[in-house]
Amino acid sequence: MDWNLEILEKNLAGKPFGQKLYYYPVTGSTNDEAFRLGVAGALEGTIVIADSQTKGKGRLQRVWHSPAGTNIYTSIILRPQFEVARAPQISIAAGVAVAEVLEKYCSGKIQLKWPNDVLLNGKKICGILAQVKTNVCGIDFIVLGIGINVNIDYNQFPEDIRNLATSLSIETDREISRRELIIRLYENLAKWYKKLIADGFSAVKEKWLSMAPMIGQRVQIMSGDEVISGKALGIDEQGSLVLLTAEDGKIKIFAGDATILKEIQKNVAGN
Ligand code: BT5
């Protein structure tokens, strides 16, 4: 059992994030918990960590598989003083921060996939879910939720995601300290958050693009009932994917699930 609240608190003392820390052996969703804390006025940098979640959330009512004793499930409250339209930049910055930290454990194998998946050897190792609470002035707070598969085994994944998901231990063949990883994660997130607030989106965006192999490729996007394909050109200031399509020229997609077309064709050929 590598979570130990006392040691975690000591490790985070004096760091920008985690001055206030809430730990739960079991909770519904760390995002829901953080949201409640945010509404009650919790300060920026307040962190929620759970050993397991019974209602771990993905986007669009999807489930985040969250068994006990193996992974990181965490959410942080941020109160950036910028306009609501920039809120998606937070998830993009978080993707960059996670990817950079995971690179330290398995160099050269980490990639980013729009909108905010982190992949290890092409499989999903981390999901990010940001929820924004607005008020009359703009952003009240953002709950940034991060799930990282750390020591989970292949057989512990539900069958439907077994070939799509992976963990640090599966790919590196060793057990990783969740405590050490989460401390590095929040240090690095603080670094990128500070950069985003002080210097704007360009450095974050540049780093994100450098780790996203789908840029420059033909991709297929599922967005609601729509399937759109085209060449991925980049992302804009709102984190939307800029796509060059045959039918409509350059368009922007705010939300969806993206796959590189070559990979779809490879999977079809393999079947
Ligand atoms: C995400 O959604 O990837 C966002 C996941 C965010 C999870 C964190 S955990 C801490 C915080 N508290 C929460 O309640 N949530 C956040 P999306 O892009 O919609 O992907 C969801 C899909 O990923 C599912 O439909 C599955 O296909 C797959 N999936 C589910 N659990 C997974 C896991 N543990 N590892 C890899 N893939 C998973």
PDB file of C-alpha atoms and ligand atoms in Angstrom:
ATOM      1  CA  MET A   1       0.000   0.000   0.000  1.00  0.00           C
ATOM      2  CA  ASP A   2       1.931   3.036  -1.183  1.00  0.00           C
ATOM      3  CA  TRP A   3      -0.559   5.791  -0.321  1.00  0.00           C
ATOM      4  CA  ASN A   4       0.282   7.363   3.006  1.00  0.00           C
ATOM      5  CA  LEU A   5      -1.425  10.651   3.672  1.00  0.00           C
ATOM      6  CA  GLU A   6       1.121  11.849   6.194  1.00  0.00           C
ATOM      7  CA  ILE A   7       4.083  11.268   3.883  1.00  0.00           C
ATOM      8  CA  LEU A   8       2.196  12.719   0.926  1.00  0.00           C
ATOM      9  CA  GLU A   9       1.402  15.876   2.864  1.00  0.00           C
ATOM     10  CA  LYS A  10       5.031  16.176   3.896  1.00  0.00           C
ATOM     11  CA  ASN A  11       6.179  15.715   0.298  1.00  0.00           C
ATOM     12  CA  LEU A  12       3.789  18.368  -0.973  1.00  0.00           C
ATOM     13  CA  ALA A  13       4.504  20.881   1.795  1.00  0.00           C
ATOM     14  CA  GLY A  14       5.790  24.159   0.367  1.00  0.00           C
ATOM     15  CA  LYS A  15       4.847  23.167  -3.199  1.00  0.00           C
ATOM     16  CA  PRO A  16       2.317  25.232  -5.180  1.00  0.00           C
ATOM     17  CA  PHE A  17      -0.316  22.464  -5.328  1.00  0.00           C
ATOM     18  CA  GLY A  18      -1.543  20.197  -2.546  1.00  0.00           C
ATOM     19  CA  GLN A  19      -1.420  22.529   0.446  1.00  0.00           C
ATOM     20  CA  LYS A  20      -4.824  21.046   1.166  1.00  0.00           C
ATOM     21  CA  LEU A  21      -5.217  17.353   0.465  1.00  0.00           C
ATOM     22  CA  TYR A  22      -8.239  15.051   0.750  1.00  0.00           C
ATOM     23  CA  TYR A  23      -7.668  11.307   0.562  1.00  0.00           C
ATOM     24  CA  TYR A  24     -10.372   8.630   0.287  1.00  0.00           C
ATOM     25  CA  PRO A  25      -9.832   4.852   0.244  1.00  0.00           C
ATOM     26  CA  VAL A  26     -13.090   4.739  -1.765  1.00  0.00           C
ATOM     27  CA  THR A  27     -15.158   7.507  -3.304  1.00  0.00           C
ATOM     28  CA  GLY A  28     -17.683   7.823  -6.130  1.00  0.00           C
ATOM     29  CA  SER A  29     -15.588  10.150  -8.271  1.00  0.00           C
ATOM     30  CA  THR A  30     -12.719  12.433  -7.247  1.00  0.00           C
ATOM     31  CA  ASN A  31     -14.122  14.990  -9.721  1.00  0.00           C
ATOM     32  CA  ASP A  32     -17.502  15.008  -7.955  1.00  0.00           C
ATOM     33  CA  GLU A  33     -15.772  15.341  -4.598  1.00  0.00           C
ATOM     34  CA  ALA A  34     -13.557  18.192  -5.823  1.00  0.00           C
ATOM     35  CA  PHE A  35     -16.564  19.904  -7.391  1.00  0.00           C
ATOM     36  CA  ARG A  36     -18.350  19.851  -4.038  1.00  0.00           C
ATOM     37  CA  LEU A  37     -15.248  21.313  -2.383  1.00  0.00           C
ATOM     38  CA  GLY A  38     -14.974  23.958  -5.094  1.00  0.00           C
ATOM     39  CA  VAL A  39     -18.577  25.063  -4.565  1.00  0.00           C
ATOM     40  CA  ALA A  40     -17.851  25.277  -0.826  1.00  0.00           C
ATOM     41  CA  GLY A  41     -15.008  27.701  -1.606  1.00  0.00           C
ATOM     42  CA  ALA A  42     -11.926  25.439  -1.506  1.00  0.00           C
ATOM     43  CA  LEU A  43      -8.735  27.219  -2.513  1.00  0.00           C
ATOM     44  CA  GLU A  44      -6.875  26.792  -5.779  1.00  0.00           C
ATOM     45  CA  GLY A  45      -4.499  23.850  -5.527  1.00  0.00           C
ATOM     46  CA  THR A  46      -6.771  21.722  -3.325  1.00  0.00           C
ATOM     47  CA  ILE A  47      -6.217  18.089  -4.288  1.00  0.00           C
ATOM     48  CA  VAL A  48      -8.464  15.037  -3.970  1.00  0.00           C
ATOM     49  CA  ILE A  49      -6.963  11.551  -4.236  1.00  0.00           C
ATOM     50  CA  ALA A  50      -8.781   8.211  -4.061  1.00  0.00           C
ATOM     51  CA  ASP A  51      -7.479   4.664  -3.936  1.00  0.00           C
ATOM     52  CA  SER A  52     -10.574   3.525  -5.835  1.00  0.00           C
ATOM     53  CA  GLN A  53     -13.675   5.034  -7.421  1.00  0.00           C
ATOM     54  CA  THR A  54     -17.107   3.455  -7.658  1.00  0.00           C
ATOM     55  CA  LYS A  55     -18.341   5.955 -10.262  1.00  0.00           C
ATOM     56  CA  GLY A  56     -15.148   7.004 -12.037  1.00  0.00           C
ATOM     57  CA  LYS A  57     -16.196   9.266 -14.891  1.00  0.00           C
ATOM     58  CA  GLY A  58     -15.007   9.715 -18.450  1.00  0.00           C
ATOM     59  CA  ARG A  59     -16.436  12.193 -20.946  1.00  0.00           C
ATOM     60  CA  LEU A  60     -20.046  11.822 -22.142  1.00  0.00           C
ATOM     61  CA  GLN A  61     -21.216   9.646 -19.215  1.00  0.00           C
ATOM     62  CA  ARG A  62     -18.538   7.066 -19.931  1.00  0.00           C
ATOM     63  CA  VAL A  63     -17.038   5.010 -17.124  1.00  0.00           C
ATOM     64  CA  TRP A  64     -13.424   5.224 -15.943  1.00  0.00           C
ATOM     65  CA  HIS A  65     -12.366   1.810 -14.668  1.00  0.00           C
ATOM     66  CA  SER A  66     -11.021   2.525 -11.163  1.00  0.00           C
ATOM     67  CA  PRO A  67     -10.065  -0.575  -9.119  1.00  0.00           C
ATOM     68  CA  ALA A  68      -8.328  -0.287  -5.732  1.00  0.00           C
ATOM     69  CA  GLY A  69      -4.653  -0.656  -4.901  1.00  0.00           C
ATOM     70  CA  THR A  70      -3.182  -0.013  -8.336  1.00  0.00           C
ATOM     71  CA  ASN A  71      -3.733   3.351 -10.019  1.00  0.00           C
ATOM     72  CA  ILE A  72      -3.904   7.109  -9.581  1.00  0.00           C
ATOM     73  CA  TYR A  73      -7.315   8.810  -9.449  1.00  0.00           C
ATOM     74  CA  THR A  74      -6.973  12.443  -8.579  1.00  0.00           C
ATOM     75  CA  SER A  75      -8.601  15.847  -9.096  1.00  0.00           C
ATOM     76  CA  ILE A  76      -7.385  19.361  -8.429  1.00  0.00           C
ATOM     77  CA  ILE A  77      -9.264  22.630  -8.079  1.00  0.00           C
ATOM     78  CA  LEU A  78      -7.904  25.463 -10.224  1.00  0.00           C
ATOM     79  CA  ARG A  79      -9.144  29.042 -10.330  1.00  0.00           C
ATOM     80  CA  PRO A  80      -7.484  30.562 -13.405  1.00  0.00           C
ATOM     81  CA  GLN A  81      -8.276  34.220 -13.981  1.00  0.00           C
ATOM     82  CA  PHE A  82      -8.916  34.038 -17.679  1.00  0.00           C
ATOM     83  CA  GLU A  83     -11.967  33.944 -19.938  1.00  0.00           C
ATOM     84  CA  VAL A  84     -14.141  30.804 -20.115  1.00  0.00           C
ATOM     85  CA  ALA A  85     -13.209  30.188 -23.761  1.00  0.00           C
ATOM     86  CA  ARG A  86      -9.670  29.391 -22.638  1.00  0.00           C
ATOM     87  CA  ALA A  87     -10.771  26.659 -20.193  1.00  0.00           C
ATOM     88  CA  PRO A  88      -9.867  23.776 -22.584  1.00  0.00           C
ATOM     89  CA  GLN A  89      -6.255  25.000 -22.478  1.00  0.00           C
ATOM     90  CA  ILE A  90      -6.118  23.603 -18.944  1.00  0.00           C
ATOM     91  CA  SER A  91      -6.755  20.023 -20.150  1.00  0.00           C
ATOM     92  CA  ILE A  92      -4.215  20.435 -22.927  1.00  0.00           C
ATOM     93  CA  ALA A  93      -1.626  21.688 -20.412  1.00  0.00           C
ATOM     94  CA  ALA A  94      -2.483  18.762 -18.129  1.00  0.00           C
ATOM     95  CA  GLY A  95      -1.911  16.308 -20.992  1.00  0.00           C
ATOM     96  CA  VAL A  96       1.506  17.849 -21.579  1.00  0.00           C
ATOM     97  CA  ALA A  97       2.354  17.736 -17.857  1.00  0.00           C
ATOM     98  CA  VAL A  98       1.329  14.076 -17.501  1.00  0.00           C
ATOM     99  CA  ALA A  99       3.094  13.051 -20.712  1.00  0.00           C
ATOM    100  CA  GLU A 100       6.321  14.737 -19.667  1.00  0.00           C
ATOM    101  CA  VAL A 101       6.306  12.963 -16.292  1.00  0.00           C
ATOM    102  CA  LEU A 102       5.473   9.550 -17.781  1.00  0.00           C
ATOM    103  CA  GLU A 103       8.320  10.034 -20.288  1.00  0.00           C
ATOM    104  CA  LYS A 104      10.680   9.771 -17.306  1.00  0.00           C
ATOM    105  CA  TYR A 105       9.469   6.211 -16.693  1.00  0.00           C
ATOM    106  CA  CYS A 106       9.470   4.983 -20.296  1.00  0.00           C
ATOM    107  CA  SER A 107      11.308   7.356 -22.553  1.00  0.00           C
ATOM    108  CA  GLY A 108      10.244   7.730 -26.177  1.00  0.00           C
ATOM    109  CA  LYS A 109       7.024   5.765 -25.881  1.00  0.00           C
ATOM    110  CA  ILE A 110       4.553   8.385 -24.695  1.00  0.00           C
ATOM    111  CA  GLN A 111       2.231  10.173 -27.096  1.00  0.00           C
ATOM    112  CA  LEU A 112      -0.710  12.547 -26.864  1.00  0.00           C
ATOM    113  CA  LYS A 113      -3.985  12.015 -28.658  1.00  0.00           C
ATOM    114  CA  TRP A 114      -6.555  14.745 -29.171  1.00  0.00           C
ATOM    115  CA  PRO A 115      -8.421  15.865 -27.180  1.00  0.00           C
ATOM    116  CA  ASN A 116      -6.618  14.676 -24.070  1.00  0.00           C
ATOM    117  CA  ASP A 117      -5.576  11.057 -23.925  1.00  0.00           C
ATOM    118  CA  VAL A 118      -2.061  10.053 -23.016  1.00  0.00           C
ATOM    119  CA  LEU A 119      -0.901   6.899 -24.787  1.00  0.00           C
ATOM    120  CA  LEU A 120       1.933   4.514 -23.962  1.00  0.00           C
ATOM    121  CA  ASN A 121       3.004   2.299 -26.852  1.00  0.00           C
ATOM    122  CA  GLY A 122      -0.201   3.357 -28.605  1.00  0.00           C
ATOM    123  CA  LYS A 123      -2.512   2.333 -25.746  1.00  0.00           C
ATOM    124  CA  LYS A 124      -4.348   4.576 -23.309  1.00  0.00           C
ATOM    125  CA  ILE A 125      -2.557   5.016 -19.990  1.00  0.00           C
ATOM    126  CA  CYS A 126      -4.193   8.241 -18.832  1.00  0.00           C
ATOM    127  CA  GLY A 127      -7.516  10.024 -19.219  1.00  0.00           C
ATOM    128  CA  ILE A 128      -8.205  13.642 -18.277  1.00  0.00           C
ATOM    129  CA  LEU A 129     -11.583  15.149 -17.476  1.00  0.00           C
ATOM    130  CA  ALA A 130     -11.930  18.873 -16.799  1.00  0.00           C
ATOM    131  CA  GLN A 131     -15.218  20.317 -15.548  1.00  0.00           C
ATOM    132  CA  VAL A 132     -15.782  24.039 -15.435  1.00  0.00           C
ATOM    133  CA  LYS A 133     -17.952  25.929 -12.952  1.00  0.00           C
ATOM    134  CA  THR A 134     -18.746  29.424 -14.149  1.00  0.00           C
ATOM    135  CA  ASN A 135     -20.163  32.477 -12.396  1.00  0.00           C
ATOM    136  CA  VAL A 136     -21.156  35.941 -13.610  1.00  0.00           C
ATOM    137  CA  CYS A 137     -17.497  36.956 -13.850  1.00  0.00           C
ATOM    138  CA  GLY A 138     -16.420  33.949 -15.910  1.00  0.00           C
ATOM    139  CA  ILE A 139     -14.615  30.919 -14.514  1.00  0.00           C
ATOM    140  CA  ASP A 140     -15.392  30.245 -10.862  1.00  0.00           C
ATOM    141  CA  PHE A 141     -13.225  27.117 -10.787  1.00  0.00           C
ATOM    142  CA  ILE A 142     -12.118  24.178 -12.878  1.00  0.00           C
ATOM    143  CA  VAL A 143     -11.959  20.637 -11.564  1.00  0.00           C
ATOM    144  CA  LEU A 144      -9.170  18.868 -13.386  1.00  0.00           C
ATOM    145  CA  GLY A 145      -9.439  15.097 -13.014  1.00  0.00           C
ATOM    146  CA  ILE A 146      -6.601  12.771 -13.954  1.00  0.00           C
ATOM    147  CA  GLY A 147      -6.624   8.975 -14.016  1.00  0.00           C
ATOM    148  CA  ILE A 148      -3.318   7.171 -14.614  1.00  0.00           C
ATOM    149  CA  ASN A 149      -2.937   3.403 -14.911  1.00  0.00           C
ATOM    150  CA  VAL A 150       0.113   2.690 -12.790  1.00  0.00           C
ATOM    151  CA  ASN A 151       0.366  -0.902 -11.506  1.00  0.00           C
ATOM    152  CA  ILE A 152      -2.818  -2.442 -12.900  1.00  0.00           C
ATOM    153  CA  ASP A 153      -2.363  -5.814 -14.673  1.00  0.00           C
ATOM    154  CA  TYR A 154      -3.674  -6.659 -18.101  1.00  0.00           C
ATOM    155  CA  ASN A 155      -6.230  -9.086 -16.601  1.00  0.00           C
ATOM    156  CA  GLN A 156      -7.654  -6.435 -14.278  1.00  0.00           C
ATOM    157  CA  PHE A 157      -8.986  -4.389 -17.217  1.00  0.00           C
ATOM    158  CA  PRO A 158     -12.541  -5.131 -18.358  1.00  0.00           C
ATOM    159  CA  GLU A 159     -12.448  -7.225 -21.540  1.00  0.00           C
ATOM    160  CA  ASP A 160     -13.728  -4.457 -23.812  1.00  0.00           C
ATOM    161  CA  ILE A 161     -10.733  -2.206 -23.108  1.00  0.00           C
ATOM    162  CA  ARG A 162      -8.040  -4.866 -22.554  1.00  0.00           C
ATOM    163  CA  ASN A 163      -6.456  -4.246 -25.938  1.00  0.00           C
ATOM    164  CA  LEU A 164      -6.858  -0.474 -25.840  1.00  0.00           C
ATOM    165  CA  ALA A 165      -5.520   0.265 -22.354  1.00  0.00           C
ATOM    166  CA  THR A 166      -2.199  -0.220 -20.649  1.00  0.00           C
ATOM    167  CA  SER A 167      -0.301   0.698 -17.487  1.00  0.00           C
ATOM    168  CA  LEU A 168       3.215   1.731 -16.520  1.00  0.00           C
ATOM    169  CA  SER A 169       3.890  -1.639 -14.880  1.00  0.00           C
ATOM    170  CA  ILE A 170       2.627  -3.640 -17.878  1.00  0.00           C
ATOM    171  CA  GLU A 171       4.980  -1.777 -20.192  1.00  0.00           C
ATOM    172  CA  THR A 172       8.028  -1.499 -17.913  1.00  0.00           C
ATOM    173  CA  ASP A 173       7.731  -4.794 -16.027  1.00  0.00           C
ATOM    174  CA  ARG A 174       8.184  -3.165 -12.657  1.00  0.00           C
ATOM    175  CA  GLU A 175       6.077  -1.836  -9.816  1.00  0.00           C
ATOM    176  CA  ILE A 176       5.945   1.977  -9.684  1.00  0.00           C
ATOM    177  CA  SER A 177       5.411   4.062  -6.534  1.00  0.00           C
ATOM    178  CA  ARG A 178       2.124   5.928  -6.930  1.00  0.00           C
ATOM    179  CA  ARG A 179       3.195   8.383  -4.258  1.00  0.00           C
ATOM    180  CA  GLU A 180       6.382   9.316  -6.068  1.00  0.00           C
ATOM    181  CA  LEU A 181       4.537   9.592  -9.372  1.00  0.00           C
ATOM    182  CA  ILE A 182       1.755  11.828  -8.060  1.00  0.00           C
ATOM    183  CA  ILE A 183       4.265  14.181  -6.423  1.00  0.00           C
ATOM    184  CA  ARG A 184       6.160  14.510  -9.708  1.00  0.00           C
ATOM    185  CA  LEU A 185       2.840  14.949 -11.501  1.00  0.00           C
ATOM    186  CA  TYR A 186       1.671  17.860  -9.365  1.00  0.00           C
ATOM    187  CA  GLU A 187       5.092  19.537  -9.464  1.00  0.00           C
ATOM    188  CA  ASN A 188       5.069  19.364 -13.237  1.00  0.00           C
ATOM    189  CA  LEU A 189       1.426  20.394 -13.530  1.00  0.00           C
ATOM    190  CA  ALA A 190       2.232  23.461 -11.416  1.00  0.00           C
ATOM    191  CA  LYS A 191       5.103  24.298 -13.784  1.00  0.00           C
ATOM    192  CA  TRP A 192       2.919  24.132 -16.922  1.00  0.00           C
ATOM    193  CA  TYR A 193      -0.030  25.887 -15.254  1.00  0.00           C
ATOM    194  CA  LYS A 194       2.241  28.750 -14.220  1.00  0.00           C
ATOM    195  CA  LYS A 195       3.625  28.981 -17.748  1.00  0.00           C
ATOM    196  CA  LEU A 196       0.100  28.988 -19.215  1.00  0.00           C
ATOM    197  CA  ILE A 197      -1.050  31.782 -16.905  1.00  0.00           C
ATOM    198  CA  ALA A 198       2.089  33.906 -17.273  1.00  0.00           C
ATOM    199  CA  ASP A 199       2.979  33.437 -20.951  1.00  0.00           C
ATOM    200  CA  GLY A 200      -0.225  32.285 -22.654  1.00  0.00           C
ATOM    201  CA  PHE A 201      -0.968  29.141 -24.625  1.00  0.00           C
ATOM    202  CA  SER A 202       1.827  29.060 -27.211  1.00  0.00           C
ATOM    203  CA  ALA A 203       4.498  27.063 -25.297  1.00  0.00           C
ATOM    204  CA  VAL A 204       1.900  24.559 -24.076  1.00  0.00           C
ATOM    205  CA  LYS A 205       0.508  24.182 -27.577  1.00  0.00           C
ATOM    206  CA  GLU A 206       3.957  23.754 -29.108  1.00  0.00           C
ATOM    207  CA  LYS A 207       4.875  21.015 -26.634  1.00  0.00           C
ATOM    208  CA  TRP A 208       1.512  19.295 -27.149  1.00  0.00           C
ATOM    209  CA  LEU A 209       1.940  19.303 -30.935  1.00  0.00           C
ATOM    210  CA  SER A 210       5.442  17.847 -30.619  1.00  0.00           C
ATOM    211  CA  MET A 211       4.018  14.817 -28.791  1.00  0.00           C
ATOM    212  CA  ALA A 212       0.907  14.276 -30.946  1.00  0.00           C
ATOM    213  CA  PRO A 213       1.624  11.964 -33.891  1.00  0.00           C
ATOM    214  CA  MET A 214      -1.836  12.468 -35.398  1.00  0.00           C
ATOM    215  CA  ILE A 215      -0.962  15.989 -36.504  1.00  0.00           C
ATOM    216  CA  GLY A 216      -0.220  15.938 -40.231  1.00  0.00           C
ATOM    217  CA  GLN A 217      -2.042  12.595 -40.609  1.00  0.00           C
ATOM    218  CA  ARG A 218      -5.422  11.704 -42.067  1.00  0.00           C
ATOM    219  CA  VAL A 219      -7.762  11.114 -39.156  1.00  0.00           C
ATOM    220  CA  GLN A 220     -11.333  10.106 -38.478  1.00  0.00           C
ATOM    221  CA  ILE A 221     -13.319  11.905 -35.793  1.00  0.00           C
ATOM    222  CA  MET A 222     -16.479  10.563 -34.188  1.00  0.00           C
ATOM    223  CA  SER A 223     -18.389  13.532 -32.846  1.00  0.00           C
ATOM    224  CA  GLY A 224     -21.883  12.646 -31.584  1.00  0.00           C
ATOM    225  CA  ASP A 225     -23.555  10.826 -34.497  1.00  0.00           C
ATOM    226  CA  GLU A 226     -21.229  12.398 -37.016  1.00  0.00           C
ATOM    227  CA  VAL A 227     -18.115  10.857 -38.539  1.00  0.00           C
ATOM    228  CA  ILE A 228     -15.745  13.371 -40.074  1.00  0.00           C
ATOM    229  CA  SER A 229     -12.446  12.649 -41.773  1.00  0.00           C
ATOM    230  CA  GLY A 230      -9.659  14.857 -42.970  1.00  0.00           C
ATOM    231  CA  LYS A 231      -6.071  15.837 -42.380  1.00  0.00           C
ATOM    232  CA  ALA A 232      -5.303  17.001 -38.826  1.00  0.00           C
ATOM    233  CA  LEU A 233      -3.563  20.363 -39.119  1.00  0.00           C
ATOM    234  CA  GLY A 234      -3.214  21.324 -35.469  1.00  0.00           C
ATOM    235  CA  ILE A 235      -5.150  22.756 -32.529  1.00  0.00           C
ATOM    236  CA  ASP A 236      -6.430  26.283 -32.031  1.00  0.00           C
ATOM    237  CA  GLU A 237      -6.471  28.562 -28.979  1.00  0.00           C
ATOM    238  CA  GLN A 238      -9.543  26.770 -27.589  1.00  0.00           C
ATOM    239  CA  GLY A 239      -7.975  23.323 -27.932  1.00  0.00           C
ATOM    240  CA  SER A 240     -10.238  22.507 -30.902  1.00  0.00           C
ATOM    241  CA  LEU A 241      -8.811  20.225 -33.568  1.00  0.00           C
ATOM    242  CA  VAL A 242      -8.224  21.990 -36.899  1.00  0.00           C
ATOM    243  CA  LEU A 243      -9.062  19.613 -39.719  1.00  0.00           C
ATOM    244  CA  LEU A 244      -8.701  19.988 -43.496  1.00  0.00           C
ATOM    245  CA  THR A 245     -11.654  18.195 -45.088  1.00  0.00           C
ATOM    246  CA  ALA A 246     -12.420  17.474 -48.740  1.00  0.00           C
ATOM    247  CA  GLU A 247     -16.022  18.714 -48.412  1.00  0.00           C
ATOM    248  CA  ASP A 248     -15.777  21.837 -46.279  1.00  0.00           C
ATOM    249  CA  GLY A 249     -12.115  22.834 -46.342  1.00  0.00           C
ATOM    250  CA  LYS A 250     -10.665  23.877 -43.005  1.00  0.00           C
ATOM    251  CA  ILE A 251     -12.975  23.210 -40.041  1.00  0.00           C
ATOM    252  CA  LYS A 252     -12.637  23.159 -36.268  1.00  0.00           C
ATOM    253  CA  ILE A 253     -13.889  20.341 -34.062  1.00  0.00           C
ATOM    254  CA  PHE A 254     -14.540  21.130 -30.437  1.00  0.00           C
ATOM    255  CA  ALA A 255     -15.185  17.627 -29.088  1.00  0.00           C
ATOM    256  CA  GLY A 256     -14.991  14.057 -30.324  1.00  0.00           C
ATOM    257  CA  ASP A 257     -12.907  10.887 -30.489  1.00  0.00           C
ATOM    258  CA  ALA A 258     -10.082  10.815 -32.987  1.00  0.00           C
ATOM    259  CA  THR A 259      -8.291   7.917 -34.667  1.00  0.00           C
ATOM    260  CA  ILE A 260      -5.524   8.001 -37.263  1.00  0.00           C
ATOM    261  CA  LEU A 261      -6.983   6.457 -40.461  1.00  0.00           C
ATOM    262  CA  LYS A 262      -3.910   4.287 -41.057  1.00  0.00           C
ATOM    263  CA  GLU A 263      -4.555   2.616 -37.695  1.00  0.00           C
ATOM    264  CA  ILE A 264      -8.197   1.905 -38.521  1.00  0.00           C
ATOM    265  CA  GLN A 265      -7.101   0.377 -41.841  1.00  0.00           C
ATOM    266  CA  LYS A 266      -4.389  -1.685 -40.075  1.00  0.00           C
ATOM    267  CA  ASN A 267      -6.960  -3.047 -37.596  1.00  0.00           C
ATOM    268  CA  VAL A 268      -9.420  -3.909 -40.369  1.00  0.00           C
ATOM    269  CA  ALA A 269      -6.655  -5.654 -42.354  1.00  0.00           C
ATOM    270  CA  GLY A 270      -5.582  -7.540 -39.208  1.00  0.00           C
ATOM    271  CA  ASN A 271      -9.084  -8.896 -38.554  1.00  0.00           C
TER     272      ASN A 271
HETATM  273  C1  BT5 B   1     -11.447  10.079 -20.220  1.00  0.00           C
HETATM  274  O1  BT5 B   1     -12.687  10.012 -20.760  1.00  0.00           O
HETATM  275  O2  BT5 B   1     -10.448   9.568 -20.663  1.00  0.00           O
HETATM  276  C2  BT5 B   1     -11.390  10.849 -18.894  1.00  0.00           C
HETATM  277  C3  BT5 B   1     -11.085   9.945 -17.737  1.00  0.00           C
HETATM  278  C4  BT5 B   1     -10.846  10.723 -16.469  1.00  0.00           C
HETATM  279  C5  BT5 B   1     -10.690   9.839 -15.272  1.00  0.00           C
HETATM  280  C6  BT5 B   1     -10.322  10.607 -14.041  1.00  0.00           C
HETATM  281  S1  BT5 B   1      -9.947   9.558 -12.710  1.00  0.00           S
HETATM  282  C7  BT5 B   1      -9.951  10.870 -11.618  1.00  0.00           C
HETATM  283  C8  BT5 B   1     -11.101  11.785 -12.032  1.00  0.00           C
HETATM  284  N1  BT5 B   1     -12.342  11.386 -11.393  1.00  0.00           N
HETATM  285  C9  BT5 B   1     -13.228  10.930 -12.288  1.00  0.00           C
HETATM  286  O3  BT5 B   1     -14.374  10.509 -12.000  1.00  0.00           O
HETATM  287  N2  BT5 B   1     -12.710  11.024 -13.520  1.00  0.00           N
HETATM  288  C10 BT5 B   1     -11.384  11.576 -13.517  1.00  0.00           C
HETATM  289  P1  BT5 B   1     -12.966   9.443 -22.210  1.00  0.00           P
HETATM  290  O4  BT5 B   1     -12.063  10.088 -23.225  1.00  0.00           O
HETATM  291  O5  BT5 B   1     -14.446   9.572 -22.389  1.00  0.00           O
HETATM  292  O6  BT5 B   1     -12.557   7.927 -22.124  1.00  0.00           O
HETATM  293  C11 BT5 B   1     -13.334   6.974 -21.459  1.00  0.00           C
HETATM  294  C12 BT5 B   1     -13.079   5.634 -22.135  1.00  0.00           C
HETATM  295  O7  BT5 B   1     -11.750   5.175 -21.801  1.00  0.00           O
HETATM  296  C13 BT5 B   1     -14.014   4.523 -21.660  1.00  0.00           C
HETATM  297  O8  BT5 B   1     -15.203   4.518 -22.398  1.00  0.00           O
HETATM  298  C14 BT5 B   1     -13.169   3.277 -21.910  1.00  0.00           C
HETATM  299  O9  BT5 B   1     -13.223   2.912 -23.286  1.00  0.00           O
HETATM  300  C15 BT5 B   1     -11.755   3.764 -21.638  1.00  0.00           C
HETATM  301  N3  BT5 B   1     -11.334   3.484 -20.255  1.00  0.00           N
HETATM  302  C16 BT5 B   1     -12.084   3.353 -19.128  1.00  0.00           C
HETATM  303  N4  BT5 B   1     -11.326   3.129 -18.051  1.00  0.00           N
HETATM  304  C17 BT5 B   1     -10.033   3.110 -18.507  1.00  0.00           C
HETATM  305  C18 BT5 B   1      -8.780   2.918 -17.866  1.00  0.00           C
HETATM  306  N5  BT5 B   1      -8.656   2.743 -16.557  1.00  0.00           N
HETATM  307  N6  BT5 B   1      -7.680   2.957 -18.660  1.00  0.00           N
HETATM  308  C19 BT5 B   1      -7.752   3.162 -19.994  1.00  0.00           C
HETATM  309  N7  BT5 B   1      -8.916   3.336 -20.647  1.00  0.00           N
HETATM  310  C20 BT5 B   1     -10.041   3.317 -19.907  1.00  0.00           C
END
